[in-house]
Tab-separated table of C-alpha atoms in Angstrom:
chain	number	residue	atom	x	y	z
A	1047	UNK	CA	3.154	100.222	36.302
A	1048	UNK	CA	2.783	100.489	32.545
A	1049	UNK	CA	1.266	97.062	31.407
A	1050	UNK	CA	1.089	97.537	27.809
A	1051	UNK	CA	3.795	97.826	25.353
A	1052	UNK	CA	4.485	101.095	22.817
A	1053	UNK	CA	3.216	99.969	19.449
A	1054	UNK	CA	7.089	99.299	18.375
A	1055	UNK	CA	7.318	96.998	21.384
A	1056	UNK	CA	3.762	95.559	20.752
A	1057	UNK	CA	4.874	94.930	16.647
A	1058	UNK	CA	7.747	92.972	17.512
A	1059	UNK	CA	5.490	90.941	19.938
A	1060	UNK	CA	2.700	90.313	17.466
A	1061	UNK	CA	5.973	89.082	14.857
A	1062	UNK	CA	7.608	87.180	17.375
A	1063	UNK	CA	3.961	85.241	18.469
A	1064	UNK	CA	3.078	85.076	14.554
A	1065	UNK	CA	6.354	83.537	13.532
A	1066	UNK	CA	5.752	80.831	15.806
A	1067	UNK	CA	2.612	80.122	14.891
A	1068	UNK	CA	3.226	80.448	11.343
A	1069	UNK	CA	5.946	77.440	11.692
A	1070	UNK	CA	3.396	75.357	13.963
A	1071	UNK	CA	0.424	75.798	12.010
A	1072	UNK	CA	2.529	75.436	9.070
A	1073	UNK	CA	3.690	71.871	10.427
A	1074	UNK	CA	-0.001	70.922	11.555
A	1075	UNK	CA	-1.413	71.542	8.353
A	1076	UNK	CA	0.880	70.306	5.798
A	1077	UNK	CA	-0.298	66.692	7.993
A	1078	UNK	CA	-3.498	67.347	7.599
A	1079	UNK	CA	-3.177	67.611	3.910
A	1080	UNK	CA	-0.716	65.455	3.250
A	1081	UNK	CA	-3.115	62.880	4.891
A	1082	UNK	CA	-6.008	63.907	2.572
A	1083	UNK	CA	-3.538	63.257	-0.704
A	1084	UNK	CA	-0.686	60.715	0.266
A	1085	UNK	CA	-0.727	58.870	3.499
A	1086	UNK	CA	-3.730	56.865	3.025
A	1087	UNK	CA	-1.940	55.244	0.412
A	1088	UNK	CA	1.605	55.494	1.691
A	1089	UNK	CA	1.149	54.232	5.650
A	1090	UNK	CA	-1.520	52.344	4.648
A	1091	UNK	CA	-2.435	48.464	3.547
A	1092	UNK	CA	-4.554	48.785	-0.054
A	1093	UNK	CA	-8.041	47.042	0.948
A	1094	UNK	CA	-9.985	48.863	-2.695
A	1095	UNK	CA	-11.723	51.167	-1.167
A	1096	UNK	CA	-9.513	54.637	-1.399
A	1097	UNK	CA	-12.031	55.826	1.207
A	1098	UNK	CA	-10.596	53.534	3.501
A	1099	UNK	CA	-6.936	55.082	3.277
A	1100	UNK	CA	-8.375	58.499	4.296
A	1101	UNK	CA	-10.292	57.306	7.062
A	1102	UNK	CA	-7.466	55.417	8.789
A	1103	UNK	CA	-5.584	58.604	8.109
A	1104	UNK	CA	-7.224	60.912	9.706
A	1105	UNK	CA	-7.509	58.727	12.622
A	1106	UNK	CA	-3.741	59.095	13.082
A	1107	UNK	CA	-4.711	62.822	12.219
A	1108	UNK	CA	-6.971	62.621	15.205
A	1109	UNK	CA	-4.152	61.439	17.611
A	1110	UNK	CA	-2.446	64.948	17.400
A	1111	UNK	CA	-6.014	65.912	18.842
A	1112	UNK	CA	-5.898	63.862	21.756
A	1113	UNK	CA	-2.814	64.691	22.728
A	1114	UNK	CA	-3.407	68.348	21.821
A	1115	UNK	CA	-5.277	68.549	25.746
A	1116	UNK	CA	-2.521	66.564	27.266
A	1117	UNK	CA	-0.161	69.598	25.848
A	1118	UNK	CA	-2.332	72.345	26.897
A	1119	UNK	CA	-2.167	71.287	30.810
A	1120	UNK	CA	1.341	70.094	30.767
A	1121	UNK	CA	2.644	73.735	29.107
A	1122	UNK	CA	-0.491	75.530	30.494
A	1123	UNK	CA	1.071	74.974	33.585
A	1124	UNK	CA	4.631	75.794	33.156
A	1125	UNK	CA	3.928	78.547	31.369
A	1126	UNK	CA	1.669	80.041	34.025
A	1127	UNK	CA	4.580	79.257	36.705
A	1128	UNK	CA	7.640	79.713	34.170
A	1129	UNK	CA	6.340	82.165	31.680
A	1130	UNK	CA	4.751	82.168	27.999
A	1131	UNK	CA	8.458	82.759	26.391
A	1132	UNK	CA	10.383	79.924	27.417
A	1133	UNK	CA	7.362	77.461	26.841
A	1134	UNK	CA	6.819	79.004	23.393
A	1135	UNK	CA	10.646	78.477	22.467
A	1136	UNK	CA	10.011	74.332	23.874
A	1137	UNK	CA	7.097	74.330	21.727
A	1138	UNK	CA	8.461	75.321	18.326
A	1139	UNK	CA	11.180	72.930	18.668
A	1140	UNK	CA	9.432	69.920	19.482
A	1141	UNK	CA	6.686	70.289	16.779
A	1142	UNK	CA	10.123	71.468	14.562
A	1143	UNK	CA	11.207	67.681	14.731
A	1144	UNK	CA	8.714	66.014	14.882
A	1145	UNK	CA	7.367	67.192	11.811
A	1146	UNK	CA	10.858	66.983	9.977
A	1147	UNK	CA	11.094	63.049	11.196
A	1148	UNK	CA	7.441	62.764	9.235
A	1149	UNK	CA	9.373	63.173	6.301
A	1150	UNK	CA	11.737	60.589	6.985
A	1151	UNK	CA	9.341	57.632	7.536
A	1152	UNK	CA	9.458	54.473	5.281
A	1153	UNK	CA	6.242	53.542	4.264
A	1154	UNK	CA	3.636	50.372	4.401
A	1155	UNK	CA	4.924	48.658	1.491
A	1156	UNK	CA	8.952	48.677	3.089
A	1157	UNK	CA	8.301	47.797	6.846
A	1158	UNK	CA	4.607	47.302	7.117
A	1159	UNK	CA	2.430	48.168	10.338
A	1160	UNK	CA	5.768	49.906	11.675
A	1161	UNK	CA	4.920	52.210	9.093
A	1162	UNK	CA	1.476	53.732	10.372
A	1163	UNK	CA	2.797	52.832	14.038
A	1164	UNK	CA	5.830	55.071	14.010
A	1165	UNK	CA	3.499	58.293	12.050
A	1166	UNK	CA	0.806	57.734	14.791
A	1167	UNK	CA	3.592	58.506	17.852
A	1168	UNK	CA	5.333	61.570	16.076
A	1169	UNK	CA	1.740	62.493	15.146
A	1170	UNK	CA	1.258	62.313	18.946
A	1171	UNK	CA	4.094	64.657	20.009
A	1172	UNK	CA	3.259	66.562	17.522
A	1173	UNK	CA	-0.177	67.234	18.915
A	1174	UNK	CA	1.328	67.352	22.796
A	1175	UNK	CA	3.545	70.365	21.537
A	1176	UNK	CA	0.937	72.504	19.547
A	1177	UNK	CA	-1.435	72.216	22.304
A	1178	UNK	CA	0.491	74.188	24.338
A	1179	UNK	CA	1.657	76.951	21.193
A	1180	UNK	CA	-1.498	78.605	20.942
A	1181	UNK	CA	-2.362	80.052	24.452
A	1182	UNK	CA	0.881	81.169	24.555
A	1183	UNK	CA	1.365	82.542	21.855
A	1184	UNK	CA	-1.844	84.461	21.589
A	1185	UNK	CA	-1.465	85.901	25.604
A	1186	UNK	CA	1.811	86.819	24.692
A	1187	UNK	CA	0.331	89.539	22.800
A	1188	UNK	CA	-3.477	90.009	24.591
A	1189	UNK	CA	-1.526	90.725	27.518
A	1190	UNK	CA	0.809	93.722	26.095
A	1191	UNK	CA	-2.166	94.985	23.881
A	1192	UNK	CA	-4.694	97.823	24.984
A	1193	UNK	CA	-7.577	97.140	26.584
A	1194	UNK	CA	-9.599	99.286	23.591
A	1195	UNK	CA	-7.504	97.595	21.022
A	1196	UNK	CA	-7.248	93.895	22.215
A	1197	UNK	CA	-9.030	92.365	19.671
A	1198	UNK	CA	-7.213	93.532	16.551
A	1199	UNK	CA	-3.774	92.884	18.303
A	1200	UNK	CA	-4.944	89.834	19.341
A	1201	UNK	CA	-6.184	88.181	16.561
A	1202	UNK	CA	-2.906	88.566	14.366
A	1203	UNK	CA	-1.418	85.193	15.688
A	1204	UNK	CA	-4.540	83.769	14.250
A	1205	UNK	CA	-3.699	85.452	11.307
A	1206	UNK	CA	-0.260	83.256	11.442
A	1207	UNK	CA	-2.539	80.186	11.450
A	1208	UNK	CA	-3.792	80.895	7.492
A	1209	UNK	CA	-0.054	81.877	6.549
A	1210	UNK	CA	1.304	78.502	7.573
A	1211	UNK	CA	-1.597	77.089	6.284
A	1212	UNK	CA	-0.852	78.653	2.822
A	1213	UNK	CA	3.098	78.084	2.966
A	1214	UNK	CA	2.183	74.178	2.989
A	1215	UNK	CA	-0.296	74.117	0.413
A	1216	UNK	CA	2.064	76.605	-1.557
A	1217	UNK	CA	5.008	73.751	-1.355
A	1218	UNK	CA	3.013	70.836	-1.645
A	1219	UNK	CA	1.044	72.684	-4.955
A	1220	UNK	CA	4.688	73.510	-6.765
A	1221	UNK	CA	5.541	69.902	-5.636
A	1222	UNK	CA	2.523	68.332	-7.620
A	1223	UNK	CA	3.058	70.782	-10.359
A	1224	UNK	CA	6.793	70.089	-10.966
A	1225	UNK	CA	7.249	66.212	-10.426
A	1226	UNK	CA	4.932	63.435	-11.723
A	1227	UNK	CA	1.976	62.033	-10.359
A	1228	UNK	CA	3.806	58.680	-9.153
A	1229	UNK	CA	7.061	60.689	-7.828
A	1230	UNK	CA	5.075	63.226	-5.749
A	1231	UNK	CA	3.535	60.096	-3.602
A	1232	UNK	CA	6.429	57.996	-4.024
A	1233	UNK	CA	8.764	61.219	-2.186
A	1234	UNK	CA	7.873	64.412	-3.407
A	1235	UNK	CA	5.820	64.924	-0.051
A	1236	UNK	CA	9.043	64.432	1.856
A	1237	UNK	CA	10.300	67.538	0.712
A	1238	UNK	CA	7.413	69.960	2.449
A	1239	UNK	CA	7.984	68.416	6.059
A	1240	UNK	CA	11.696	68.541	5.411
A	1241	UNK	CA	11.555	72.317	4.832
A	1242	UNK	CA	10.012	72.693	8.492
A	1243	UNK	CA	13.289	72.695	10.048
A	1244	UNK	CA	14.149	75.970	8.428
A	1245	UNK	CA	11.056	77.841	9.283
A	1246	UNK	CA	11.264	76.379	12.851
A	1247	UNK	CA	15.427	77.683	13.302
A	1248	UNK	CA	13.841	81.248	12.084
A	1249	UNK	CA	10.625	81.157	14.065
A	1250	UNK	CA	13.069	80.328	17.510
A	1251	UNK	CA	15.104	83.198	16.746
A	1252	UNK	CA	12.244	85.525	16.789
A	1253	UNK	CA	11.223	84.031	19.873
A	1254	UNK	CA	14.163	85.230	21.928
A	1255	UNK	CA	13.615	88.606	21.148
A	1256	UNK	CA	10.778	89.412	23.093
A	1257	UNK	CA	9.761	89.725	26.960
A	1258	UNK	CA	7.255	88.724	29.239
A	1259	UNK	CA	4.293	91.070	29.448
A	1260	UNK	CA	4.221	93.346	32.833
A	1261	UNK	CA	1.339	91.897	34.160
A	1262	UNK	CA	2.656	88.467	33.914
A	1263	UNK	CA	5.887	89.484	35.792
A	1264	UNK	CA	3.549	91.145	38.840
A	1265	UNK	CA	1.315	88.036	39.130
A	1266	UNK	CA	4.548	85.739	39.446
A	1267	UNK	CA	5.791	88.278	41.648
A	1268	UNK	CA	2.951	87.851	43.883
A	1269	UNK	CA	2.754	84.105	44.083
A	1270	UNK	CA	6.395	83.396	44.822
A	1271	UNK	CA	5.824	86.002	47.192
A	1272	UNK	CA	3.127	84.201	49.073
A	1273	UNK	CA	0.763	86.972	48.187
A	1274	UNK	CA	-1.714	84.462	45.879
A	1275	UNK	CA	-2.284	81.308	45.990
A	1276	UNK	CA	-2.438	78.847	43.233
A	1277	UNK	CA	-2.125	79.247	39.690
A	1278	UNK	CA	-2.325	76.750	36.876
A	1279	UNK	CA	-4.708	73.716	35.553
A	1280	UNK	CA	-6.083	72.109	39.223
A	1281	UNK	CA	-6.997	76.661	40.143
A	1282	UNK	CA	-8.564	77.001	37.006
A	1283	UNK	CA	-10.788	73.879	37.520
A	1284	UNK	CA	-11.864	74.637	40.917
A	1285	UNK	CA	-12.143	78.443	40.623
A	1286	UNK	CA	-13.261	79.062	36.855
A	1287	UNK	CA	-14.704	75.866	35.468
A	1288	UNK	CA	-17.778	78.389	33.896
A	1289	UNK	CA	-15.147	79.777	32.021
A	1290	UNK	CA	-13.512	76.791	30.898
A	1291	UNK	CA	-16.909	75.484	29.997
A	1292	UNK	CA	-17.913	78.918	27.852
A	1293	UNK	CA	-14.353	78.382	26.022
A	1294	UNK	CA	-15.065	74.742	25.340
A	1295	UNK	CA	-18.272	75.829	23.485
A	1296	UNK	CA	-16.846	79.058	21.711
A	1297	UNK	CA	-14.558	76.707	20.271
A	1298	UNK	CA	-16.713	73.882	19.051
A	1299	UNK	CA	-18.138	74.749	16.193
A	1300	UNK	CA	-15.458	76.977	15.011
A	1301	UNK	CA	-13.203	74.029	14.937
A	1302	UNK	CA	-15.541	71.632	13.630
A	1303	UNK	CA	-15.907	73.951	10.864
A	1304	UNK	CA	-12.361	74.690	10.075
A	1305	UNK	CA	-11.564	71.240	9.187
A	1306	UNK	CA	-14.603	70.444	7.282
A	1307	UNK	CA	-13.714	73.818	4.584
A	1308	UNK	CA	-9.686	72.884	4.687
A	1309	UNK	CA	-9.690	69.020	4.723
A	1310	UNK	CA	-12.895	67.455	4.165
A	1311	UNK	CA	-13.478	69.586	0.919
A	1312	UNK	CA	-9.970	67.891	-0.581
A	1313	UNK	CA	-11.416	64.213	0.178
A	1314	UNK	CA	-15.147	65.140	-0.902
A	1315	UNK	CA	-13.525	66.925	-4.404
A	1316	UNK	CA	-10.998	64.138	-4.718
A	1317	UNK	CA	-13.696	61.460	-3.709
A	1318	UNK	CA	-16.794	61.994	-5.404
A	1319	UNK	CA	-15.476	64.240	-8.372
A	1320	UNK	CA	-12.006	63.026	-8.810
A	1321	UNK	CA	-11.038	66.348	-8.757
A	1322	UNK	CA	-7.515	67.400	-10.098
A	1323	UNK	CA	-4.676	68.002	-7.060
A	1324	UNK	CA	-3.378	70.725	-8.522
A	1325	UNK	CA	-6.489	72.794	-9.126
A	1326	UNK	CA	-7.687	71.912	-5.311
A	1327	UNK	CA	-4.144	73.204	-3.588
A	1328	UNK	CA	-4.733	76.303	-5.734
A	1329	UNK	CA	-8.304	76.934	-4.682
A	1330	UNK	CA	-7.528	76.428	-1.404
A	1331	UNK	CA	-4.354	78.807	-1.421
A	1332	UNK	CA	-6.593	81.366	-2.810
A	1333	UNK	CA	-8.973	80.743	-0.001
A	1334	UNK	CA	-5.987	81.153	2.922
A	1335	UNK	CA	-4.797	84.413	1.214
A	1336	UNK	CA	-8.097	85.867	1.973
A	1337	UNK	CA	-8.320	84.359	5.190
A	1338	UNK	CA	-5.162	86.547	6.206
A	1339	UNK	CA	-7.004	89.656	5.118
A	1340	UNK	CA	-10.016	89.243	6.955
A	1341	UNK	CA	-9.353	87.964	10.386
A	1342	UNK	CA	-7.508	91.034	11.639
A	1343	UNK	CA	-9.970	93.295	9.930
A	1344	UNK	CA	-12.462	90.971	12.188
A	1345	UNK	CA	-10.605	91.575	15.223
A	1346	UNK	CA	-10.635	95.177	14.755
A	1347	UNK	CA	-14.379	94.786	14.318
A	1348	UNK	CA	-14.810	93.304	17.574
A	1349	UNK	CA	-13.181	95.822	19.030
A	1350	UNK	CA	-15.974	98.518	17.774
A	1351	UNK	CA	-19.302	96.697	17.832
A	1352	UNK	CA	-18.202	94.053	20.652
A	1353	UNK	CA	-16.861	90.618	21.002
A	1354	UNK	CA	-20.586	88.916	20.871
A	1355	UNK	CA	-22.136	90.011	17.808
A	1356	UNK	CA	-19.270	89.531	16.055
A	1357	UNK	CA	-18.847	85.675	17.351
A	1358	UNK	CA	-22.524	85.136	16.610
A	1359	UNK	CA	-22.253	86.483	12.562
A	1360	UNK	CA	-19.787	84.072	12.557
A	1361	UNK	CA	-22.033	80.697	13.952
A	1362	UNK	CA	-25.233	81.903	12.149
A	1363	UNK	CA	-23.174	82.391	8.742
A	1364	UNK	CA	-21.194	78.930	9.336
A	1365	UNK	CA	-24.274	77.077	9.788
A	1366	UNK	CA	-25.405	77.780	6.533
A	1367	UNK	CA	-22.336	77.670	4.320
A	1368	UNK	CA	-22.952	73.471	3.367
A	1369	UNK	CA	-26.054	74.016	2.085
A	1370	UNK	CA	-24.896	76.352	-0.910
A	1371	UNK	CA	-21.092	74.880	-0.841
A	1372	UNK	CA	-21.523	71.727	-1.522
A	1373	UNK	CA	-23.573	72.442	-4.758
A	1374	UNK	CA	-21.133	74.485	-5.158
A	1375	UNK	CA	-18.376	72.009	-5.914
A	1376	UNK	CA	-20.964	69.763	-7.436
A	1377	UNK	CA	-20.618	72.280	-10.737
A	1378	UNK	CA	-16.380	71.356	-10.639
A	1379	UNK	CA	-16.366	74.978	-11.717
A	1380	UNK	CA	-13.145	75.940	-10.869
A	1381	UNK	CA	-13.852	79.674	-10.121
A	1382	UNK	CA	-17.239	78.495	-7.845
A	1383	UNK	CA	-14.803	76.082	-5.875
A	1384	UNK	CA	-12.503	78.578	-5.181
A	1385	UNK	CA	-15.843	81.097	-3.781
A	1386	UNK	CA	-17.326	78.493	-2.012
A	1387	UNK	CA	-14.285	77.661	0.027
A	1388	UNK	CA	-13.009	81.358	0.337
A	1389	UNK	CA	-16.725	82.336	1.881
A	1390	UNK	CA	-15.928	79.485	4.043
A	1391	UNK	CA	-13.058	80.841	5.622
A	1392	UNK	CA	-14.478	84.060	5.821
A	1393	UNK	CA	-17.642	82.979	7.658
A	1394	UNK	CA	-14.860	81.300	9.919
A	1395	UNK	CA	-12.713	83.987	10.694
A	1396	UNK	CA	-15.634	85.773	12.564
A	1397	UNK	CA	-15.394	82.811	15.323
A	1398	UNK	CA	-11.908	82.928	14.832
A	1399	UNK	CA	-10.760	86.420	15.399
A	1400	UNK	CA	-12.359	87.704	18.617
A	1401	UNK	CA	-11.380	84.238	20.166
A	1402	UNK	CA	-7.925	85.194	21.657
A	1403	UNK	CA	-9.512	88.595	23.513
A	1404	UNK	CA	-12.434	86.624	24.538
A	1405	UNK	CA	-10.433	83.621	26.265
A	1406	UNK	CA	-7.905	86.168	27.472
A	1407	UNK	CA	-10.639	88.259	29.376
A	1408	UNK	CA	-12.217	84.789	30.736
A	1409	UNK	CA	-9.322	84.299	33.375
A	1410	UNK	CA	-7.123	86.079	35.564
A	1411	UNK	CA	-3.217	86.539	34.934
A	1412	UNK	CA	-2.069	83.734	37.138
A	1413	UNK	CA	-4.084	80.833	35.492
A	1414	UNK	CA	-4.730	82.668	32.260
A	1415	UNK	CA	-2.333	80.491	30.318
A	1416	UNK	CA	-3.831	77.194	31.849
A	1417	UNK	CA	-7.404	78.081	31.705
A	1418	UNK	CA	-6.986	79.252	27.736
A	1419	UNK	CA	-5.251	76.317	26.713
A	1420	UNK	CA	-7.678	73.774	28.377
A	1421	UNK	CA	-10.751	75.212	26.884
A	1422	UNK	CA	-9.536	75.629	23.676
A	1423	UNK	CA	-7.867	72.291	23.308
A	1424	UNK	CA	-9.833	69.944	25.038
A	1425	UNK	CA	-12.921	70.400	23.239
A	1426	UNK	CA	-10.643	69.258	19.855
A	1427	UNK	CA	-11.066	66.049	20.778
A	1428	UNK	CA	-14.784	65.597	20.080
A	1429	UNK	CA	-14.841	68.388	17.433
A	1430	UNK	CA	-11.723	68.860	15.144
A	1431	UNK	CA	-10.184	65.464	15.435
A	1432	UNK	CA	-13.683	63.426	14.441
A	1433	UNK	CA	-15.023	66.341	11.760
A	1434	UNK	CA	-12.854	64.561	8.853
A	1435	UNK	CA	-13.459	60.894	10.170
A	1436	UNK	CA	-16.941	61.411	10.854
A	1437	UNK	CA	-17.800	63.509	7.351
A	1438	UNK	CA	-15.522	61.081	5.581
A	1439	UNK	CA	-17.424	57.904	7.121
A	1440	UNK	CA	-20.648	59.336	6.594
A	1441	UNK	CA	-20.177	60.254	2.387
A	1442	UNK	CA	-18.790	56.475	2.626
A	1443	UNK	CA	-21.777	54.968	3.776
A	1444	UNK	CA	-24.558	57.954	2.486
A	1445	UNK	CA	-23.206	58.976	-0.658
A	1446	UNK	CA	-24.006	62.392	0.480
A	1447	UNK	CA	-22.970	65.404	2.035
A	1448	UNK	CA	-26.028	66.190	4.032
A	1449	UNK	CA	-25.069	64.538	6.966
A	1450	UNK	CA	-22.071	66.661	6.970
A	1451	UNK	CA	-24.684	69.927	6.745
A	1452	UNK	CA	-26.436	68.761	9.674
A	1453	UNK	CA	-23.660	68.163	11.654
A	1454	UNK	CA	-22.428	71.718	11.149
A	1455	UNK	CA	-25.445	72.834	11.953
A	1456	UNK	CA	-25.715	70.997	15.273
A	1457	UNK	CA	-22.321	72.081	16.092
A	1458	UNK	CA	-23.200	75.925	15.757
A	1459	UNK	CA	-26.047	75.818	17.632
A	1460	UNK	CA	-23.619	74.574	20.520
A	1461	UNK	CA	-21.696	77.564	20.051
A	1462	UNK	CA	-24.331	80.184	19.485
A	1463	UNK	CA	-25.584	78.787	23.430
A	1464	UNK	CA	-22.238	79.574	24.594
A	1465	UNK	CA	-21.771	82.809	22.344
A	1466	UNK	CA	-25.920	83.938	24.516
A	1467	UNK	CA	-24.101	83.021	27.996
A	1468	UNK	CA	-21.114	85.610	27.884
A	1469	UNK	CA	-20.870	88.914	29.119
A	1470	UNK	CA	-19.795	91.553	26.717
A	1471	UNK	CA	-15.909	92.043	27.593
A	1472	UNK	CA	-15.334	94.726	24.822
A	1473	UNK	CA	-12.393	97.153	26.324
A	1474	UNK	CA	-12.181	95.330	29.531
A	1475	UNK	CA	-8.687	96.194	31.654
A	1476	UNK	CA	-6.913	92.759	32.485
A	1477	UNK	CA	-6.311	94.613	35.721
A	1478	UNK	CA	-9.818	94.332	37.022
A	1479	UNK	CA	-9.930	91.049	36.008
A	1480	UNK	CA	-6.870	90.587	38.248
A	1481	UNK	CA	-8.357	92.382	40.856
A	1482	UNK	CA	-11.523	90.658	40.607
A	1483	UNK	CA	-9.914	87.277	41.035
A	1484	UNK	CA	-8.187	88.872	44.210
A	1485	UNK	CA	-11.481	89.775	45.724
A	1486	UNK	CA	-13.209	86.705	45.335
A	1487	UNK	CA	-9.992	85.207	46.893
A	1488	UNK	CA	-10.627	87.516	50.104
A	1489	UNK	CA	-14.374	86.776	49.990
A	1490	UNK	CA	-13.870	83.229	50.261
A	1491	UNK	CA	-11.107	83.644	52.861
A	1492	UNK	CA	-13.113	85.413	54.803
A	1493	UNK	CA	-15.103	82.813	56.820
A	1494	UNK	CA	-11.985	80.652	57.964
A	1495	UNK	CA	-10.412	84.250	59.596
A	1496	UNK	CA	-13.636	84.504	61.005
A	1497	UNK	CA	-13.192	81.419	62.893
């Protein structure tokens, strides 16, 4: 049986798994800023602190984290019993209204603590829905890809993630360029989260056009046909929980780091510098633009030299970036923010990019979907949802940013243990994973025929 698609076949794939996460990622992030910039004042009571209005912020921010794990199991599951299309297509539509019922929301000063109550629980469902867009969508594509070519096919729905990323700092940046100061907070925000409902209508439609990978289809085959047993979150657990421990920890300090370079910066320039909007969303659009570039080139790296090396460039590299960043911004040279935040992303994207072939060749077909989603999600919890709240507390009460370097720091070394404890899966067929699974299945069967 042929189990990878022709490269037509595999390009539509990659388009339909990046439009997807293009409109998701798009959606997550425009919160994410919009929380750095409006809705500490918006959703918020005033108490003179602007600090304050952040922090509470992000803590709503953080609720799309906890729910993020909740996601992953719920659609882990179905899509490991269903299929990744259909629970891709219920995944882009739920974030799709959520997000555009954001932008409806009256805020503090009309119906008070309804206000922050009703952002917090489409902030939840929010979170529920993306955590279970991103296995998905990457498998769709590691699945379909060759085994010698994984990681550059791969890592092109993490490529989407920087594209949505840049379409809502590119909307909210011509929003705070073409109204006033006191219109763009009043409503001008709306406007971005509005927009969603567009990308999501396009990103569904591209979602219909594609088909479950071949190896998918066999391993269904073979449990409705009795032939394996088990699939999904509780198989995962009892059968793999190295490998969902291994993803937890590739993922920790990549995430950490993510949201310290694309939200933290905007509260520490806006914060301690007072830094202008406009020039931020532009740095910071720069910064995604280059992020695009680089993580498929990354991919294709892992690919040559190995997943490993690559992964470990990218926690060594991370763990210094604070030192020299952060002085960095301290000049408010606009041309030194912009490097300092670009070399950010870069040093990111070599965590980022091998990720989806890594996870993928972690777990066999038949829990892939559950086992990818559950390490990478539930580890957000205690890395991507507190790295804002925690960095934001800490120049609150410090006056400092080298807490914030320490953490980092602490977080990579987390990774770089988990990085050490891999194999090497470079070019590895899914296929023997597969049959790998299967004989450890007759291995441990083995003693009950016995009897």
């Amino acid at each position: 049986m042929e189990t990878t698609a022709s490269p037509r076949t595999l390009k539509t794939i990659v388009a339909a798994s990046m439009a997807g996460t293009v409109v998701e990622w798009y959606e997550f992030f425009l919160y994410a800023t919009a929380a750095s910039l409006v809705f500490g004042t918006f959703f918020f009571p005033a108490t003179g602190s602007p600090l304050d209005g952040v922090i509470a912020a992000f803590v709503t921010y953080a609720v799309g984290f906890i729910a993020r794990p909740l996601g992953g199991i719920v659609f882990g599951q179905i899509g490991d019993r269903l299929g990744r299309k259909p629970t891709l297509q219920a995944t882009i539509i739920i974030v799709g209204a959520a997000t555009f019922l954001m932008g409806c929301l009256p805020g503090f000063a009309s119906v008070g603590y309804w206000a922050p109550a009703l952002l917090v629980a489409l902030r939840f469902i929010q979170g529920f829905a993306l955590g279970g867009e991103w296995g998905g969508a990457v498998l769709l594509v590691a699945e379909q890809s060759p085994d010698r070519s994984r990681g550059f096919w791969a890592s092109w729905p993490q490529a989407a993630v920087p594209v949505g990323n840049l379409l809502a700092t590119l909307v909210l940046l011509v929003s705070s360029w073409v109204m006033a100061p006191e219109a763009f907070l009043s409503w001008g925000w709306r406007i971005a989260f509005w927009l969603s409902a567009v990308i999501v209508l396009v990103g569904f439609y591209i979602r219909t056009r594609v088909s479950e990978a071949p190896i998918f289809i066999e391993a269904k085959a073979q449990a409705e046909n009795g032939q394996r047993a088990g699939y999904g979150v509780g198989q995962v657990l009892k059968r793999y929980p190295g490998g969902v421990l291994k993803a937890m920890g590739l993922r920790f300090a990549e995430n950490i780091f993510y949201y310290i370079v694309v939200s933290f910066t905007i509260v520490y320039l806006k914060a301690a510098h007072e830094y202008e909007t406009g020039q931020l969303l532009l740095a910071l659009l720069i910064a995604h633009i280059v992020h695009f570039l680089v993580i498929p080139q990354v991919g294709r790296l892992s690919d040559r030299v190995g997943r490993k090396p690559v992964y470990l460039v990218g926690a060594v590299l991370a763990a210094t970036w604070a030192f020299f960043a952060f002085p960095l911004f301290d000049t408010l040279n606009p041309p030194l923010i912009v490097l300092a935040v670009t070399v950010g992303l870069v040093f990111h994207a070599f965590m980022y990019a091998p990720q989806p072939a890594i996870m993928a060749e972690l777990f066999p077909t038949r829990m892939r979907y559950s086992g990818v989603s559950l390490g990478s999600q539930v580890v957000s919890i205690v890395a991507g949802s507190l790295a804002p709240i925690l960095a934001t507390t800490w120049l609150k009460d410090y006056h400092s940013w080298m807490p914030v370097a320490v953490y980092i720091v602490i977080a990579c070394v987390v990774t770089v243990v988990a990085v050490l404890s891999l194999r090497e899966t470079k070019g590895i067929s899914l296929e023997a994973v597969d049959q790998a699974d299967a004989a450890r299945d007759a291995l441990s069967a083995t003693p009950s025929v016995a009897r």
